[in-house]
mmCIF file of N, CA and C in Angstrom:
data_model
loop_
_atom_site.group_PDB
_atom_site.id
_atom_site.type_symbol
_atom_site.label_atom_id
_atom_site.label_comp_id
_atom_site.label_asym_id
_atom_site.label_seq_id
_atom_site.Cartn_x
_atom_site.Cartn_y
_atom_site.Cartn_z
ATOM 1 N N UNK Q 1 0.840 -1.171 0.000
ATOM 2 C CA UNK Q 1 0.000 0.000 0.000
ATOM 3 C C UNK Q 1 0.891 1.241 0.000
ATOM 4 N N UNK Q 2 0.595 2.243 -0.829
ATOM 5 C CA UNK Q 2 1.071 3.512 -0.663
ATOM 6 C C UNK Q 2 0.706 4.894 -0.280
ATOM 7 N N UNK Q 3 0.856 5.328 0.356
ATOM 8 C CA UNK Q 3 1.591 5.192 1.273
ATOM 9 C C UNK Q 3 1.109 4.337 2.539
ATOM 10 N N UNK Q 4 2.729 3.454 2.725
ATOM 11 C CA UNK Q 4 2.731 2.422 3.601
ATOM 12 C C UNK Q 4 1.799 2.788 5.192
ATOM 13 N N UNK Q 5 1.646 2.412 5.755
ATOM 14 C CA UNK Q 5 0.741 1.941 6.972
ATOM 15 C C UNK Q 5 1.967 2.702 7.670
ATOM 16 N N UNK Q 6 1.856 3.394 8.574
ATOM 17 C CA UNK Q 6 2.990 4.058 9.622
ATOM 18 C C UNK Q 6 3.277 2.685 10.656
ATOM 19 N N UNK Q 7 4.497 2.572 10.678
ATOM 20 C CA UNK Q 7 5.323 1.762 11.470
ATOM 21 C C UNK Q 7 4.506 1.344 12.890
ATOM 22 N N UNK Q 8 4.047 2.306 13.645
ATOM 23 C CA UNK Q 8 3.275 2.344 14.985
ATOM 24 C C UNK Q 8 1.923 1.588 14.984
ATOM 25 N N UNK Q 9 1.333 1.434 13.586
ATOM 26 C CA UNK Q 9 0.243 0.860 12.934
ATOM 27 C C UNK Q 9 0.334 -0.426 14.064
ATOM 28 N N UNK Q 10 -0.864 -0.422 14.662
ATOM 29 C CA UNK Q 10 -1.094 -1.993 15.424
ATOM 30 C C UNK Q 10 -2.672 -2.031 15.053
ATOM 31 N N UNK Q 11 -3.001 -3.400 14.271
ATOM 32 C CA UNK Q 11 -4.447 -3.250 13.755
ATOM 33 C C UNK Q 11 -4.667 -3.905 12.484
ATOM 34 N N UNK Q 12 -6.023 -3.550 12.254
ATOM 35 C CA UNK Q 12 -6.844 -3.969 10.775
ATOM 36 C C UNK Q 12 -6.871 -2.660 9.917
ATOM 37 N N UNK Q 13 -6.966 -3.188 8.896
ATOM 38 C CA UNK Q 13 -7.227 -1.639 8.155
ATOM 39 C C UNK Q 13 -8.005 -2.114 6.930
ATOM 40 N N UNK Q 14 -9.017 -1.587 6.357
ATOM 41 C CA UNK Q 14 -9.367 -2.487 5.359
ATOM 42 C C UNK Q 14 -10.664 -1.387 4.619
ATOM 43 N N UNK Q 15 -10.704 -1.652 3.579
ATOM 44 C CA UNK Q 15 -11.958 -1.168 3.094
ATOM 45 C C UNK Q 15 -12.923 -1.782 2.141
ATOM 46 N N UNK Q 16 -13.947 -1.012 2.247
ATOM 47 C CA UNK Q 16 -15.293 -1.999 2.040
ATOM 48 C C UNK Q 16 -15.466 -2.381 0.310
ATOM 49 N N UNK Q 17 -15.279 -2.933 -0.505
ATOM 50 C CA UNK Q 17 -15.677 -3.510 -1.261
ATOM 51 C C UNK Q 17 -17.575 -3.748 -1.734
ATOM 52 N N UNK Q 18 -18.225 -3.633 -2.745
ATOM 53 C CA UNK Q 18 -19.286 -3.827 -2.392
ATOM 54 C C UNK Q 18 -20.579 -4.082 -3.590
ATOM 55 N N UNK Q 19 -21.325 -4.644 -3.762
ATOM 56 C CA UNK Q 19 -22.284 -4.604 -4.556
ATOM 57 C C UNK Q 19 -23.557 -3.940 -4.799
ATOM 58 N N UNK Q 20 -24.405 -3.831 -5.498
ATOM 59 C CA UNK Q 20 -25.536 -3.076 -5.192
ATOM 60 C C UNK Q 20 -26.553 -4.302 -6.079
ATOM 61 N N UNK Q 21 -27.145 -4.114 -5.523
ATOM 62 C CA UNK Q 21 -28.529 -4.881 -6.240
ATOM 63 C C UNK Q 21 -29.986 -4.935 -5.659
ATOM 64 N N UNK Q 22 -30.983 -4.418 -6.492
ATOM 65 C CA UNK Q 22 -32.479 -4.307 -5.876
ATOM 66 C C UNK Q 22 -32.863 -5.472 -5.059
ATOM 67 N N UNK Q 23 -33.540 -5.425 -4.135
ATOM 68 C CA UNK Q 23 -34.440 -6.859 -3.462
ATOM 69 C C UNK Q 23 -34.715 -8.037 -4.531
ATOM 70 N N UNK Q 24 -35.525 -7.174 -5.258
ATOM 71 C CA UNK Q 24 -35.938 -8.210 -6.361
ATOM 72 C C UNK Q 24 -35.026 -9.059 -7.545
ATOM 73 N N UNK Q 25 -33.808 -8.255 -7.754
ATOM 74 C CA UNK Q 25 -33.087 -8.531 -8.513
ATOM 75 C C UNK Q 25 -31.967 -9.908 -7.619
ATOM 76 N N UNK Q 26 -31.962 -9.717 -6.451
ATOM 77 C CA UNK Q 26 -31.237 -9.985 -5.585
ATOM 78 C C UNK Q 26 -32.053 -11.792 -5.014
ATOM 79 N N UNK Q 27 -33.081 -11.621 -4.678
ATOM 80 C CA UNK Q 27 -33.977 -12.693 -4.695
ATOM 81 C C UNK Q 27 -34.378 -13.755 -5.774
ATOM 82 N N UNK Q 28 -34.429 -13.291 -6.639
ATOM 83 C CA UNK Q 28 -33.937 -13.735 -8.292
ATOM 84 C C UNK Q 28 -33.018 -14.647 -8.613
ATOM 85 N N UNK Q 29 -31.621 -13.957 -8.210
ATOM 86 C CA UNK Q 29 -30.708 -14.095 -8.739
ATOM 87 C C UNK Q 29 -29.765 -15.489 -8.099
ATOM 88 N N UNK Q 30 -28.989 -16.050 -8.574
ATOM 89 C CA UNK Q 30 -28.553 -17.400 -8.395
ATOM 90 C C UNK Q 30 -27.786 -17.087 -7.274
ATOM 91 N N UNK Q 31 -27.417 -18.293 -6.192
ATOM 92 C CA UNK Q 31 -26.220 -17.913 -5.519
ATOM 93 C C UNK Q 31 -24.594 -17.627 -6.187
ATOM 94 N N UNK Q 32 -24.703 -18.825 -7.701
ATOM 95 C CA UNK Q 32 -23.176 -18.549 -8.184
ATOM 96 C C UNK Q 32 -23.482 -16.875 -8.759
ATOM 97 N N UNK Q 33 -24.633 -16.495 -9.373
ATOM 98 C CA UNK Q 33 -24.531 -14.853 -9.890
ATOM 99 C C UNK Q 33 -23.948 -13.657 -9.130
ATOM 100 N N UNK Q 34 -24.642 -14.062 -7.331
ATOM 101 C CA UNK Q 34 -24.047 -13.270 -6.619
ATOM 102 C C UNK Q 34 -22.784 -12.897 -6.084
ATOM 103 N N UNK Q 35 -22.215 -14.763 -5.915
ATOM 104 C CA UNK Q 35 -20.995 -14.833 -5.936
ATOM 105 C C UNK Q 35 -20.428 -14.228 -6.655
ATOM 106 N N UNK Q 36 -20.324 -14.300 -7.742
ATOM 107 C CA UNK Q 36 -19.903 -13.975 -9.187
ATOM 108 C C UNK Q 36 -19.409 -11.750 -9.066
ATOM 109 N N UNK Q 37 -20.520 -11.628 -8.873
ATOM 110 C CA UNK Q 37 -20.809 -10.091 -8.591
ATOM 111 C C UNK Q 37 -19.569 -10.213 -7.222
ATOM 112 N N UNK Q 38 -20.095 -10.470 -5.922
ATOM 113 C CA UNK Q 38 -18.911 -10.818 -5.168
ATOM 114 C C UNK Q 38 -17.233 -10.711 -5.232
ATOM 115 N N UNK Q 39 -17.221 -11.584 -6.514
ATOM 116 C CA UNK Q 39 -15.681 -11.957 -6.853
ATOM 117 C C UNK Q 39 -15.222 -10.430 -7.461
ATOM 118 N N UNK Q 40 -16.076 -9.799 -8.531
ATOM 119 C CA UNK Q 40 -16.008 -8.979 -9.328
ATOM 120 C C UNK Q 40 -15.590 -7.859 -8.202
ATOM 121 N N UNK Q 41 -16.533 -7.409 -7.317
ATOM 122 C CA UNK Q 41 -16.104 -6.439 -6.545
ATOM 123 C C UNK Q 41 -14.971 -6.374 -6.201
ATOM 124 N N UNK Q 42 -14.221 -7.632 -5.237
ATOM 125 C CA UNK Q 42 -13.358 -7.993 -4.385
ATOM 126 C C UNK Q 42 -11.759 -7.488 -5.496
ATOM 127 N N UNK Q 43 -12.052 -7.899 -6.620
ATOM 128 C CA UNK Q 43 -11.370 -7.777 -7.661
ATOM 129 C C UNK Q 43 -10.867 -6.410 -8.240
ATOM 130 N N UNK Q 44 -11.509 -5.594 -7.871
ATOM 131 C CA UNK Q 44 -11.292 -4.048 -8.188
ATOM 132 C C UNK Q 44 -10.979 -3.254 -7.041
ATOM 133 N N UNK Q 45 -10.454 -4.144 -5.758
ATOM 134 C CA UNK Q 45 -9.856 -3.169 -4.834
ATOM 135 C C UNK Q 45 -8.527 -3.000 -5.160
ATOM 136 N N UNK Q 46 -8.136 -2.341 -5.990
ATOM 137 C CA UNK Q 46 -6.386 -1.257 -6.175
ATOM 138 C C UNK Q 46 -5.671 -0.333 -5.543
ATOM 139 N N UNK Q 47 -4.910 0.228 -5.672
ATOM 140 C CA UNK Q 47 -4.303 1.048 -5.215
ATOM 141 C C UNK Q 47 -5.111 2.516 -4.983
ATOM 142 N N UNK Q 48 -5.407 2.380 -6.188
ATOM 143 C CA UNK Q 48 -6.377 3.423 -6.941
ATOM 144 C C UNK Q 48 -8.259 3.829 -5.762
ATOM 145 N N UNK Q 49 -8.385 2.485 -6.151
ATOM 146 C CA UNK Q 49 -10.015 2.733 -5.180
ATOM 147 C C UNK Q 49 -9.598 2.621 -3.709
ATOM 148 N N UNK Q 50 -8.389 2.168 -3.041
ATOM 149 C CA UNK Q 50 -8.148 2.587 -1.805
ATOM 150 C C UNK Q 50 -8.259 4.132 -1.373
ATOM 151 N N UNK Q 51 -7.561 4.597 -2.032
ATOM 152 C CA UNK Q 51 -7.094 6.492 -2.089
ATOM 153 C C UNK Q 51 -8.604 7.023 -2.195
ATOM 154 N N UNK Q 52 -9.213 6.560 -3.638
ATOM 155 C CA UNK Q 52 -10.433 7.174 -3.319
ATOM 156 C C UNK Q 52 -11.626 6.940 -2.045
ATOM 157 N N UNK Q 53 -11.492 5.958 -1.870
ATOM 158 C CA UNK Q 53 -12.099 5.166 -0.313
ATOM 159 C C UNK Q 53 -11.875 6.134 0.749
ATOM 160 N N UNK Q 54 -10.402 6.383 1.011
ATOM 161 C CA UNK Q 54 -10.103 6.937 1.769
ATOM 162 C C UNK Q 54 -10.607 8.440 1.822
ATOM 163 N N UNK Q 55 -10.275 9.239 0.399
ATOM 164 C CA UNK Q 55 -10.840 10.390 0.397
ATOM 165 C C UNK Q 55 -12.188 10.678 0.361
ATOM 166 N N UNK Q 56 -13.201 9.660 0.142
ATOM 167 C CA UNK Q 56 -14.461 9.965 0.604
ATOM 168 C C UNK Q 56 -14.659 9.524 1.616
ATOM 169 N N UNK Q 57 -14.252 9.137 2.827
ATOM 170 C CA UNK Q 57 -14.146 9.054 3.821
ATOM 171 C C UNK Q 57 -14.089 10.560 4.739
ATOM 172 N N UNK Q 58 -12.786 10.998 4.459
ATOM 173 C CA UNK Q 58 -12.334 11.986 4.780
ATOM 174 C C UNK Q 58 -13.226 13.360 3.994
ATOM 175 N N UNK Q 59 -13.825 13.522 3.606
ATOM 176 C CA UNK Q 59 -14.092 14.237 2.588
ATOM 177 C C UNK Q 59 -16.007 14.329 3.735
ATOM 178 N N UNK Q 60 -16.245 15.817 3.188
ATOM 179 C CA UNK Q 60 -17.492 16.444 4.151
ATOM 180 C C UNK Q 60 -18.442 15.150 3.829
ATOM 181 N N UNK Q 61 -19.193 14.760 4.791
ATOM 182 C CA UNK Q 61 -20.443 13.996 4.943
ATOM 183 C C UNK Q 61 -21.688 14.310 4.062
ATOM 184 N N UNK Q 62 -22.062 15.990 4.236
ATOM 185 C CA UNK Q 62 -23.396 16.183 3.872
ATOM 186 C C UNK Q 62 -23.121 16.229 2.109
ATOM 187 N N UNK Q 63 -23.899 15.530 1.963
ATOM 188 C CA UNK Q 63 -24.134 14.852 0.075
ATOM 189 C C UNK Q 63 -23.178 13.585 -0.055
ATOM 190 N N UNK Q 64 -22.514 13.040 0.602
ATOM 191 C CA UNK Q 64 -21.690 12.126 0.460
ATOM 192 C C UNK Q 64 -22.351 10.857 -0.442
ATOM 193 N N UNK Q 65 -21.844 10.299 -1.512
ATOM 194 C CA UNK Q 65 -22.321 9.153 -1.821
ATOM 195 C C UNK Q 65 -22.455 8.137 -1.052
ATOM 196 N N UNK Q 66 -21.576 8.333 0.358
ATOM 197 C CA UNK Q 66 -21.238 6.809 0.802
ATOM 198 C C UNK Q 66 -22.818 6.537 1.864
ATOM 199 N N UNK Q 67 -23.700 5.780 1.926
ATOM 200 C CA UNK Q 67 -25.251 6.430 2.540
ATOM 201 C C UNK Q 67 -24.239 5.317 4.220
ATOM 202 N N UNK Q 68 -25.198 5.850 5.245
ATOM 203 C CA UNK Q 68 -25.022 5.453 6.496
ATOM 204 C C UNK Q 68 -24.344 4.189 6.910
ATOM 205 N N UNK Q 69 -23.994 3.842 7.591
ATOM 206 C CA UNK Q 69 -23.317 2.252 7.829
ATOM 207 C C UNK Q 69 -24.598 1.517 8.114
ATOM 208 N N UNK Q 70 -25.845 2.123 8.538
ATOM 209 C CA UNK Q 70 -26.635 1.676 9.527
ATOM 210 C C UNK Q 70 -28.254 1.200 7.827
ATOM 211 N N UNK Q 71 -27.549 1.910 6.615
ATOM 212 C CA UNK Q 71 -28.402 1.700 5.823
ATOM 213 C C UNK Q 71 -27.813 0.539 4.836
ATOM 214 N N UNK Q 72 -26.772 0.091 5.028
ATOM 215 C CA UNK Q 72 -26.321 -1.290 4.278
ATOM 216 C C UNK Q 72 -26.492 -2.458 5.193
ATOM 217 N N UNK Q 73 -26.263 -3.277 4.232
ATOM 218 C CA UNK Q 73 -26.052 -4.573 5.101
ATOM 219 C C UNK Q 73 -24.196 -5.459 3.921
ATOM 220 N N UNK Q 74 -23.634 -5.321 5.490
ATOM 221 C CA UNK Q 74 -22.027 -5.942 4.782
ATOM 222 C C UNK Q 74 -21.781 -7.425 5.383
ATOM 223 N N UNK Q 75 -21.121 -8.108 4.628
ATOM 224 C CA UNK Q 75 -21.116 -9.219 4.608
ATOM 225 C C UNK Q 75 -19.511 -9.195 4.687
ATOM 226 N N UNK Q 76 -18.840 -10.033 5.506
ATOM 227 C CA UNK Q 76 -17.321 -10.204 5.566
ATOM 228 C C UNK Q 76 -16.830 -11.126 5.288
ATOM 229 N N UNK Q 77 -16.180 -11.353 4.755
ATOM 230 C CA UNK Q 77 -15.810 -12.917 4.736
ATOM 231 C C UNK Q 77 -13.852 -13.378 5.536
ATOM 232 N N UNK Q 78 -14.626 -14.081 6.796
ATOM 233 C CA UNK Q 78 -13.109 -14.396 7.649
ATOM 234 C C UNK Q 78 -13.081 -16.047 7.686
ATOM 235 N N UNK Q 79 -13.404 -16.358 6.488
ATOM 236 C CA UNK Q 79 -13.486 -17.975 6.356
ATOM 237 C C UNK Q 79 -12.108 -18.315 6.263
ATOM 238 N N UNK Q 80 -10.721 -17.323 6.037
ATOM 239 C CA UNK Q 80 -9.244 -17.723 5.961
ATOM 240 C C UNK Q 80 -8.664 -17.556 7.582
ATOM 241 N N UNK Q 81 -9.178 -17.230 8.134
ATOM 242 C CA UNK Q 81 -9.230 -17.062 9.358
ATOM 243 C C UNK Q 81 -9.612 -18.250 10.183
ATOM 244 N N UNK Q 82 -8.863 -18.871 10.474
ATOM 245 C CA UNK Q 82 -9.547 -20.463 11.236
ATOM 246 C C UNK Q 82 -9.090 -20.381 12.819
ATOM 247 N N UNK Q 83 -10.243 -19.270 13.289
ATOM 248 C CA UNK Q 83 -10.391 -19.216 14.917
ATOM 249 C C UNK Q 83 -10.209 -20.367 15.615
ATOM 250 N N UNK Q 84 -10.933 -21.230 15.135
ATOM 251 C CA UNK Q 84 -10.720 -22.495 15.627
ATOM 252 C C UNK Q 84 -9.389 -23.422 15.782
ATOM 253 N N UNK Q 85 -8.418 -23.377 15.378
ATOM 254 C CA UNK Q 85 -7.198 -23.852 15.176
ATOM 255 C C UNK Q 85 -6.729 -23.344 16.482
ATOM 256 N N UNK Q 86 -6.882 -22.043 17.048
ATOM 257 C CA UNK Q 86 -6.244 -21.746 18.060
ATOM 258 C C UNK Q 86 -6.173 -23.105 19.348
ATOM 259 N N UNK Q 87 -4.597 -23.101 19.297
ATOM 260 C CA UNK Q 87 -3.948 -23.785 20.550
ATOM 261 C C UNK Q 87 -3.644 -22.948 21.366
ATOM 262 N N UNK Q 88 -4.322 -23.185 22.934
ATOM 263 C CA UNK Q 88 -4.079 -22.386 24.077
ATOM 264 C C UNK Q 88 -2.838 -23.582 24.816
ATOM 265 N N UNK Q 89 -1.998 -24.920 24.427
ATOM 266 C CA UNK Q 89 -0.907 -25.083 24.960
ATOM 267 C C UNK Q 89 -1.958 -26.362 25.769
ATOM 268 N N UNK Q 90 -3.153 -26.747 25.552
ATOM 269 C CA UNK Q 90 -3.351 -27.657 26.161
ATOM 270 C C UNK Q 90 -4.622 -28.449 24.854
ATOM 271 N N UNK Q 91 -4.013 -28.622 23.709
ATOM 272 C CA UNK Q 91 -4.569 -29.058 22.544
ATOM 273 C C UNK Q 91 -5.484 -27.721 21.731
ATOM 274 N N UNK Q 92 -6.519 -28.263 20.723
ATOM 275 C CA UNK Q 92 -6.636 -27.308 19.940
ATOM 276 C C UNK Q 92 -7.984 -26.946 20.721
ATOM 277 N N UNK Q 93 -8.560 -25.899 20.485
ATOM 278 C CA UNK Q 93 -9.722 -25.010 21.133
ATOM 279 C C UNK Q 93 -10.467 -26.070 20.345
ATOM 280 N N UNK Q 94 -11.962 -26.001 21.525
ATOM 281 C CA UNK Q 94 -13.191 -26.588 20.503
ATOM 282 C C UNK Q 94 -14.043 -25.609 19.643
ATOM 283 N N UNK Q 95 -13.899 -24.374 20.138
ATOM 284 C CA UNK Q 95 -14.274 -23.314 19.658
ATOM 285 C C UNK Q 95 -13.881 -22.171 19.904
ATOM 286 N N UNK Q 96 -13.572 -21.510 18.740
ATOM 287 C CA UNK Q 96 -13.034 -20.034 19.624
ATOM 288 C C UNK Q 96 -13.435 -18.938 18.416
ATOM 289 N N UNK Q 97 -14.021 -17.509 18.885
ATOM 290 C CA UNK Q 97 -14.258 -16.870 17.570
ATOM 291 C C UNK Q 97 -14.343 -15.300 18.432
ATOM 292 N N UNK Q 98 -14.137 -14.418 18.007
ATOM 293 C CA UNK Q 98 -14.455 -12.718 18.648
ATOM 294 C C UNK Q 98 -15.510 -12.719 19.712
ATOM 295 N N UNK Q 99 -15.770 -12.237 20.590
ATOM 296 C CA UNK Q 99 -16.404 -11.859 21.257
ATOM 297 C C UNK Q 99 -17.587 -11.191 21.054
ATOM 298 N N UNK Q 100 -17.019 -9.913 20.891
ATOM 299 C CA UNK Q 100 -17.529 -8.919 19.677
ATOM 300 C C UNK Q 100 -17.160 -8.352 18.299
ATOM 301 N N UNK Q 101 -18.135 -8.165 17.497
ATOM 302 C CA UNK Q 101 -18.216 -7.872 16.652
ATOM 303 C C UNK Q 101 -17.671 -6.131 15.838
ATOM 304 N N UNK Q 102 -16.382 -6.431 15.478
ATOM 305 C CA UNK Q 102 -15.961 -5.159 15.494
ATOM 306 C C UNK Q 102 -17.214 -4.043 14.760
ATOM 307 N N UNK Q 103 -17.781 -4.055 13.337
ATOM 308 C CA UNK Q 103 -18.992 -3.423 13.582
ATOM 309 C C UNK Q 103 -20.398 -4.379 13.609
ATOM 310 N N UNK Q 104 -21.310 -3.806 14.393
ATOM 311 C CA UNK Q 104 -22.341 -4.491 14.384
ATOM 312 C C UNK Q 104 -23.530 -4.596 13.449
ATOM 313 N N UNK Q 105 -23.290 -3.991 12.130
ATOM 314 C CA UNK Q 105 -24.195 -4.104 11.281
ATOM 315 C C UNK Q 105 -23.713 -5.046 10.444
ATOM 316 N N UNK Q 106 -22.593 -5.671 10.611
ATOM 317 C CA UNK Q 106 -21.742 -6.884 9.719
ATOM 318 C C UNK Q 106 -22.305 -8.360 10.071
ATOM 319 N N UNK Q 107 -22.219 -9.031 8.986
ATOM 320 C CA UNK Q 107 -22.322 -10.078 9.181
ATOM 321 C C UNK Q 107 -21.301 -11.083 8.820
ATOM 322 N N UNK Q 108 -20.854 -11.705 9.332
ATOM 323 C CA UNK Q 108 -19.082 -12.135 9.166
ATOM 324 C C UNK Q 108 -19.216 -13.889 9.240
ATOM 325 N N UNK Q 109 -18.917 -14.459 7.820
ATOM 326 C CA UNK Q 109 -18.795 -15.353 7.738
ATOM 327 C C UNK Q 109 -17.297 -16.275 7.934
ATOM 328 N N UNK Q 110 -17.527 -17.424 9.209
ATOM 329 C CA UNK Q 110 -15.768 -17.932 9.506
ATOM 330 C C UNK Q 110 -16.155 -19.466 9.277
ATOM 331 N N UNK Q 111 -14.974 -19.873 9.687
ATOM 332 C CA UNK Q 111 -14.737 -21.504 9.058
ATOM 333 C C UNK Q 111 -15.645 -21.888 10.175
ATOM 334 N N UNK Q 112 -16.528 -23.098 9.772
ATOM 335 C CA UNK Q 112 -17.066 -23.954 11.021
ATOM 336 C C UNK Q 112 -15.990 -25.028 11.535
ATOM 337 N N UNK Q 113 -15.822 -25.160 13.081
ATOM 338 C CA UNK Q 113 -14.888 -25.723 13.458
ATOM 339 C C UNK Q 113 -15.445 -27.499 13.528
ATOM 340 N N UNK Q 114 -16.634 -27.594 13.099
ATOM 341 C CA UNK Q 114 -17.174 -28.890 13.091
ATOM 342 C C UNK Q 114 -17.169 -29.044 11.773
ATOM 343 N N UNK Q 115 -17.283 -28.610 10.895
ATOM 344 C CA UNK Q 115 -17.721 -29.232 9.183
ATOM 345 C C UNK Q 115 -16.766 -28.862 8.358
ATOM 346 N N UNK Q 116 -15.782 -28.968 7.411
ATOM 347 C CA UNK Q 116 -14.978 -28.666 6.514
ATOM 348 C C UNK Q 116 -15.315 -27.737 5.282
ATOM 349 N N UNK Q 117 -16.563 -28.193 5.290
ATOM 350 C CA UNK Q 117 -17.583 -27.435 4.021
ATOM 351 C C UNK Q 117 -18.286 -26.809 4.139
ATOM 352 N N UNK Q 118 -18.249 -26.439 5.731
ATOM 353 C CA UNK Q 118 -19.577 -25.400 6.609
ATOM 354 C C UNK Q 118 -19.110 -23.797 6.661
ATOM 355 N N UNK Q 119 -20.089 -23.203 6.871
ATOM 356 C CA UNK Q 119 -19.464 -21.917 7.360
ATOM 357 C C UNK Q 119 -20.712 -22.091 8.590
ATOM 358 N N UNK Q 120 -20.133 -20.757 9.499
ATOM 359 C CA UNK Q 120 -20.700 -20.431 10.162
ATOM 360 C C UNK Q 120 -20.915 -18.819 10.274
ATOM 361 N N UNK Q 121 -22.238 -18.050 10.374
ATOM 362 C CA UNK Q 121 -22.168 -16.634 10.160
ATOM 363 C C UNK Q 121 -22.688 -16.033 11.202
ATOM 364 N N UNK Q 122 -21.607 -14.991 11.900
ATOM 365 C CA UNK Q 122 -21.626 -14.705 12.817
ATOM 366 C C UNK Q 122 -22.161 -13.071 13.110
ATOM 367 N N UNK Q 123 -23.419 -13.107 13.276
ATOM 368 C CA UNK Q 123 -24.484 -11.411 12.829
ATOM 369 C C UNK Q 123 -24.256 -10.763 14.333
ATOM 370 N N UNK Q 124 -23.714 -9.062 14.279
ATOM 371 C CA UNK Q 124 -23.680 -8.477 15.054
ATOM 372 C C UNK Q 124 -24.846 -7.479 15.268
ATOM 373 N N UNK Q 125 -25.420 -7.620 16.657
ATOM 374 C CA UNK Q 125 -26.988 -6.800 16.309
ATOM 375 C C UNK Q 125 -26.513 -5.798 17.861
ATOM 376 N N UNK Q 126 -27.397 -4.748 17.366
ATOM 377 C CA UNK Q 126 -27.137 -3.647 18.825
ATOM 378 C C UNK Q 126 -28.014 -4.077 19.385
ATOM 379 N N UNK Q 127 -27.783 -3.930 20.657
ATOM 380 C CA UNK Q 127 -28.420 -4.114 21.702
ATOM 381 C C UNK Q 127 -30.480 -4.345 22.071
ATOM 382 N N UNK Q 128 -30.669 -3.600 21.154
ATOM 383 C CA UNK Q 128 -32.180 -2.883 21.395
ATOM 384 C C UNK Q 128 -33.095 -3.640 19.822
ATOM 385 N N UNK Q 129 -32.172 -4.731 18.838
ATOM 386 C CA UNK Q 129 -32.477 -4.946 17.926
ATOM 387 C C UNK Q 129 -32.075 -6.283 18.167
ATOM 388 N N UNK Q 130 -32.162 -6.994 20.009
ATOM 389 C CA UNK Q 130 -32.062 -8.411 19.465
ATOM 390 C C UNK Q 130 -33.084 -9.635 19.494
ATOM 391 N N UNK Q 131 -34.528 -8.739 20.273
ATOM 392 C CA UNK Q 131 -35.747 -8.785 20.554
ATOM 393 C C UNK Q 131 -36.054 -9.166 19.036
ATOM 394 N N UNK Q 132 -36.219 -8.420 18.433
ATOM 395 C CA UNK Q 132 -36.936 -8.334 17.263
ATOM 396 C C UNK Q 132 -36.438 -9.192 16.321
ATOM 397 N N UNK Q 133 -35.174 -9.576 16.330
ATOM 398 C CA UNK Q 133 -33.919 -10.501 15.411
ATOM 399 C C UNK Q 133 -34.302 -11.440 16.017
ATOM 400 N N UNK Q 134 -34.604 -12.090 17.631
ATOM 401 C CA UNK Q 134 -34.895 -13.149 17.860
ATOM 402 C C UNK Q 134 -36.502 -13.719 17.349
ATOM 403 N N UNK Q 135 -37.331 -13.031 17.671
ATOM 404 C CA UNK Q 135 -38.678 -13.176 17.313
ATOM 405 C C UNK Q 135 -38.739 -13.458 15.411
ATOM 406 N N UNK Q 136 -38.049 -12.615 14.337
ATOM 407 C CA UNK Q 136 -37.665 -13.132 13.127
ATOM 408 C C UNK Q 136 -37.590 -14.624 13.076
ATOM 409 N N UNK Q 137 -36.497 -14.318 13.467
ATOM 410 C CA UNK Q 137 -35.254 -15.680 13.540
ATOM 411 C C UNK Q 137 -36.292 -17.054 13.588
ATOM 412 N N UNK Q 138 -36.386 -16.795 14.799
ATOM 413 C CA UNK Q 138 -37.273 -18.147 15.475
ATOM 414 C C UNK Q 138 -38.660 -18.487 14.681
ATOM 415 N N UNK Q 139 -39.454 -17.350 14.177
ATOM 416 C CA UNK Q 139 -40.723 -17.708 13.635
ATOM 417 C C UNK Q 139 -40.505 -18.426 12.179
ATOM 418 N N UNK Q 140 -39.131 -18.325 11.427
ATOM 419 C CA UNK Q 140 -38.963 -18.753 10.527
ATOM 420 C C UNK Q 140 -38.676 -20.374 10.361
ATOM 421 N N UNK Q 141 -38.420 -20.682 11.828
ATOM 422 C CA UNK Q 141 -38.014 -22.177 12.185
ATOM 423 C C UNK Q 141 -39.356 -23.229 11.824
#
């Protein structure tokens, strides 16, 4: 990256990548299509759309293209990330994964530590939205 990460840098740094697609278009559409769209995004993070990332970041809020954190829904993917592997020195963890959710409108997909071919997706909800996520959730069962 240029310019490099300052030496003192302790952390993640990363930026969002992303798709757009209507409900309907989205409901429609195949899982390999989305994937597909997916790959495409992931694929055009450069040097180039970092800088601009950054400068609309930095750059005044009011008219901003970038709309609220709280009006997307992001999807992460930490499936290279195998929480589970962690050895605490007395064999391998049976499970181990964040606590919390660095943001909570993410939904962060990691390796399942039981299935090879599984994921497991791990949804961060605020506090006052887990009433309503549970009552969803459950009526769909």
């Amino acid at each position: 990256m240029r310019p490099a990460l300052p030496k003192c840098f302790s952390g993640n740094a990363y930026v969002l990548a992303s798709i757009m697609m209507a409900m309907g278009e989205l409901e429609d559409a195949s899982h390999e299509c989305i994937i597909e769209k997916i790959r495409e995004a992931k694929n055009k993070v450069n040097q180039e759309y970092v800088r601009s990332y950054v400068e609309a970041l930095e750059g005044p809020q009011q008219g901003s293209s970038l709309p609220p954190l709280k009006e997307l829904t992001l999807v992460s993917d930490w499936t290279r990330m195998p929480f589970h592997n962690i050895d605490f020195f007395h064999g391998k963890a049976t499970y181990a994964c964040p606590l919390a959710t660095p943001l909570p409108q993410v939904a962060y997909f990691m390796q399942s530590p039981t299935d090879n071919f599984g994921v497991d997706i791990r949804i961060g909800l605020e506090p006052e939205n887990i009433t309503a996520f549970s009552h969803c959730f459950l009526s769909m069962a």
